[in-house]
Structure formats: C-alpha cells, structure tokens
Amino acid sequence: MRFYSTNRRVPAVSLAEALLQGQAADRGLFLPERFP
C-alpha cells in the first residue's frame, strides 16, 4: 500500500517510509491511497 501527502507535493511512499518519516517533506500528513 502506498501513502500520499495531504499537500500532494511529494511522491507517494511505502508504509515503511511513511512510518520512518512521520510527516511528509511538504509538511502534509500521510494518508493511504485507498482505504481497505
């Protein structure tokens, strides 16, 4: 599953990358591309 920033200014990342970063580089929050 990929995660995107709510500001959509950075590319989508994997779950592991989202957990390690905590917050996107553009200061947005990570959300999954699709909800299961």
mmCIF file with all atom_site columns, C-alpha atoms in Angstrom:
data_model
loop_
_atom_site.group_PDB
_atom_site.id
_atom_site.type_symbol
_atom_site.label_atom_id
_atom_site.label_alt_id
_atom_site.label_comp_id
_atom_site.label_asym_id
_atom_site.label_entity_id
_atom_site.label_seq_id
_atom_site.pdbx_PDB_ins_code
_atom_site.Cartn_x
_atom_site.Cartn_y
_atom_site.Cartn_z
_atom_site.occupancy
_atom_site.B_iso_or_equiv
_atom_site.pdbx_formal_charge
_atom_site.auth_seq_id
_atom_site.auth_comp_id
_atom_site.auth_asym_id
_atom_site.auth_atom_id
_atom_site.pdbx_PDB_model_num
ATOM 1  C CA . MET A 1 1  ? 0.000  0.000  0.000  1.00 0.00 ? 1  MET A CA 1
ATOM 2  C CA . ARG A 1 2  ? 1.268  3.464  -0.885 1.00 0.00 ? 2  ARG A CA 1
ATOM 3  C CA . PHE A 1 3  ? 0.763  6.637  1.139  1.00 0.00 ? 3  PHE A CA 1
ATOM 4  C CA . TYR A 1 4  ? 0.482  10.178 -0.213 1.00 0.00 ? 4  TYR A CA 1
ATOM 5  C CA . SER A 1 5  ? 0.833  13.571 1.444  1.00 0.00 ? 5  SER A CA 1
ATOM 6  C CA . THR A 1 6  ? -2.300 15.613 2.054  1.00 0.00 ? 6  THR A CA 1
ATOM 7  C CA . ASN A 1 7  ? -0.485 18.514 0.334  1.00 0.00 ? 7  ASN A CA 1
ATOM 8  C CA . ARG A 1 8  ? 0.304  16.251 -2.674 1.00 0.00 ? 8  ARG A CA 1
ATOM 9  C CA . ARG A 1 9  ? 3.648  17.939 -3.371 1.00 0.00 ? 9  ARG A CA 1
ATOM 10 C CA . VAL A 1 10 ? 5.820  14.850 -2.836 1.00 0.00 ? 10 VAL A CA 1
ATOM 11 C CA . PRO A 1 11 ? 5.637  11.387 -4.445 1.00 0.00 ? 11 PRO A CA 1
ATOM 12 C CA . ALA A 1 12 ? 3.733  8.579  -2.717 1.00 0.00 ? 12 ALA A CA 1
ATOM 13 C CA . VAL A 1 13 ? 5.787  6.418  -0.346 1.00 0.00 ? 13 VAL A CA 1
ATOM 14 C CA . SER A 1 14 ? 5.602  2.924  1.130  1.00 0.00 ? 14 SER A CA 1
ATOM 15 C CA . LEU A 1 15 ? 4.298  2.191  4.626  1.00 0.00 ? 15 LEU A CA 1
ATOM 16 C CA . ALA A 1 16 ? 7.845  1.767  5.952  1.00 0.00 ? 16 ALA A CA 1
ATOM 17 C CA . GLU A 1 17 ? 8.928  5.134  4.529  1.00 0.00 ? 17 GLU A CA 1
ATOM 18 C CA . ALA A 1 18 ? 5.832  6.876  5.929  1.00 0.00 ? 18 ALA A CA 1
ATOM 19 C CA . LEU A 1 19 ? 6.463  5.421  9.386  1.00 0.00 ? 19 LEU A CA 1
ATOM 20 C CA . LEU A 1 20 ? 10.132 6.406  9.366  1.00 0.00 ? 20 LEU A CA 1
ATOM 21 C CA . GLN A 1 21 ? 9.458  9.938  8.096  1.00 0.00 ? 21 GLN A CA 1
ATOM 22 C CA . GLY A 1 22 ? 6.476  10.594 10.354 1.00 0.00 ? 22 GLY A CA 1
ATOM 23 C CA . GLN A 1 23 ? 5.478  13.670 8.340  1.00 0.00 ? 23 GLN A CA 1
ATOM 24 C CA . ALA A 1 24 ? 5.865  14.350 4.636  1.00 0.00 ? 24 ALA A CA 1
ATOM 25 C CA . ALA A 1 25 ? 8.614  16.694 3.454  1.00 0.00 ? 25 ALA A CA 1
ATOM 26 C CA . ASP A 1 26 ? 5.959  19.206 2.338  1.00 0.00 ? 26 ASP A CA 1
ATOM 27 C CA . ARG A 1 27 ? 4.620  19.286 5.932  1.00 0.00 ? 27 ARG A CA 1
ATOM 28 C CA . GLY A 1 28 ? 1.499  17.312 4.983  1.00 0.00 ? 28 GLY A CA 1
ATOM 29 C CA . LEU A 1 29 ? 0.160  14.191 6.646  1.00 0.00 ? 29 LEU A CA 1
ATOM 30 C CA . PHE A 1 30 ? 0.402  10.741 5.084  1.00 0.00 ? 30 PHE A CA 1
ATOM 31 C CA . LEU A 1 31 ? -2.844 9.051  4.063  1.00 0.00 ? 31 LEU A CA 1
ATOM 32 C CA . PRO A 1 32 ? -3.296 5.735  2.239  1.00 0.00 ? 32 PRO A CA 1
ATOM 33 C CA . GLU A 1 33 ? -4.125 5.915  -1.471 1.00 0.00 ? 33 GLU A CA 1
ATOM 34 C CA . ARG A 1 34 ? -7.105 3.621  -0.867 1.00 0.00 ? 34 ARG A CA 1
ATOM 35 C CA . PHE A 1 35 ? -8.943 2.670  2.300  1.00 0.00 ? 35 PHE A CA 1
ATOM 36 C CA . PRO A 1 36 ? -9.378 -1.098 2.661  1.00 0.00 ? 36 PRO A CA 1
#
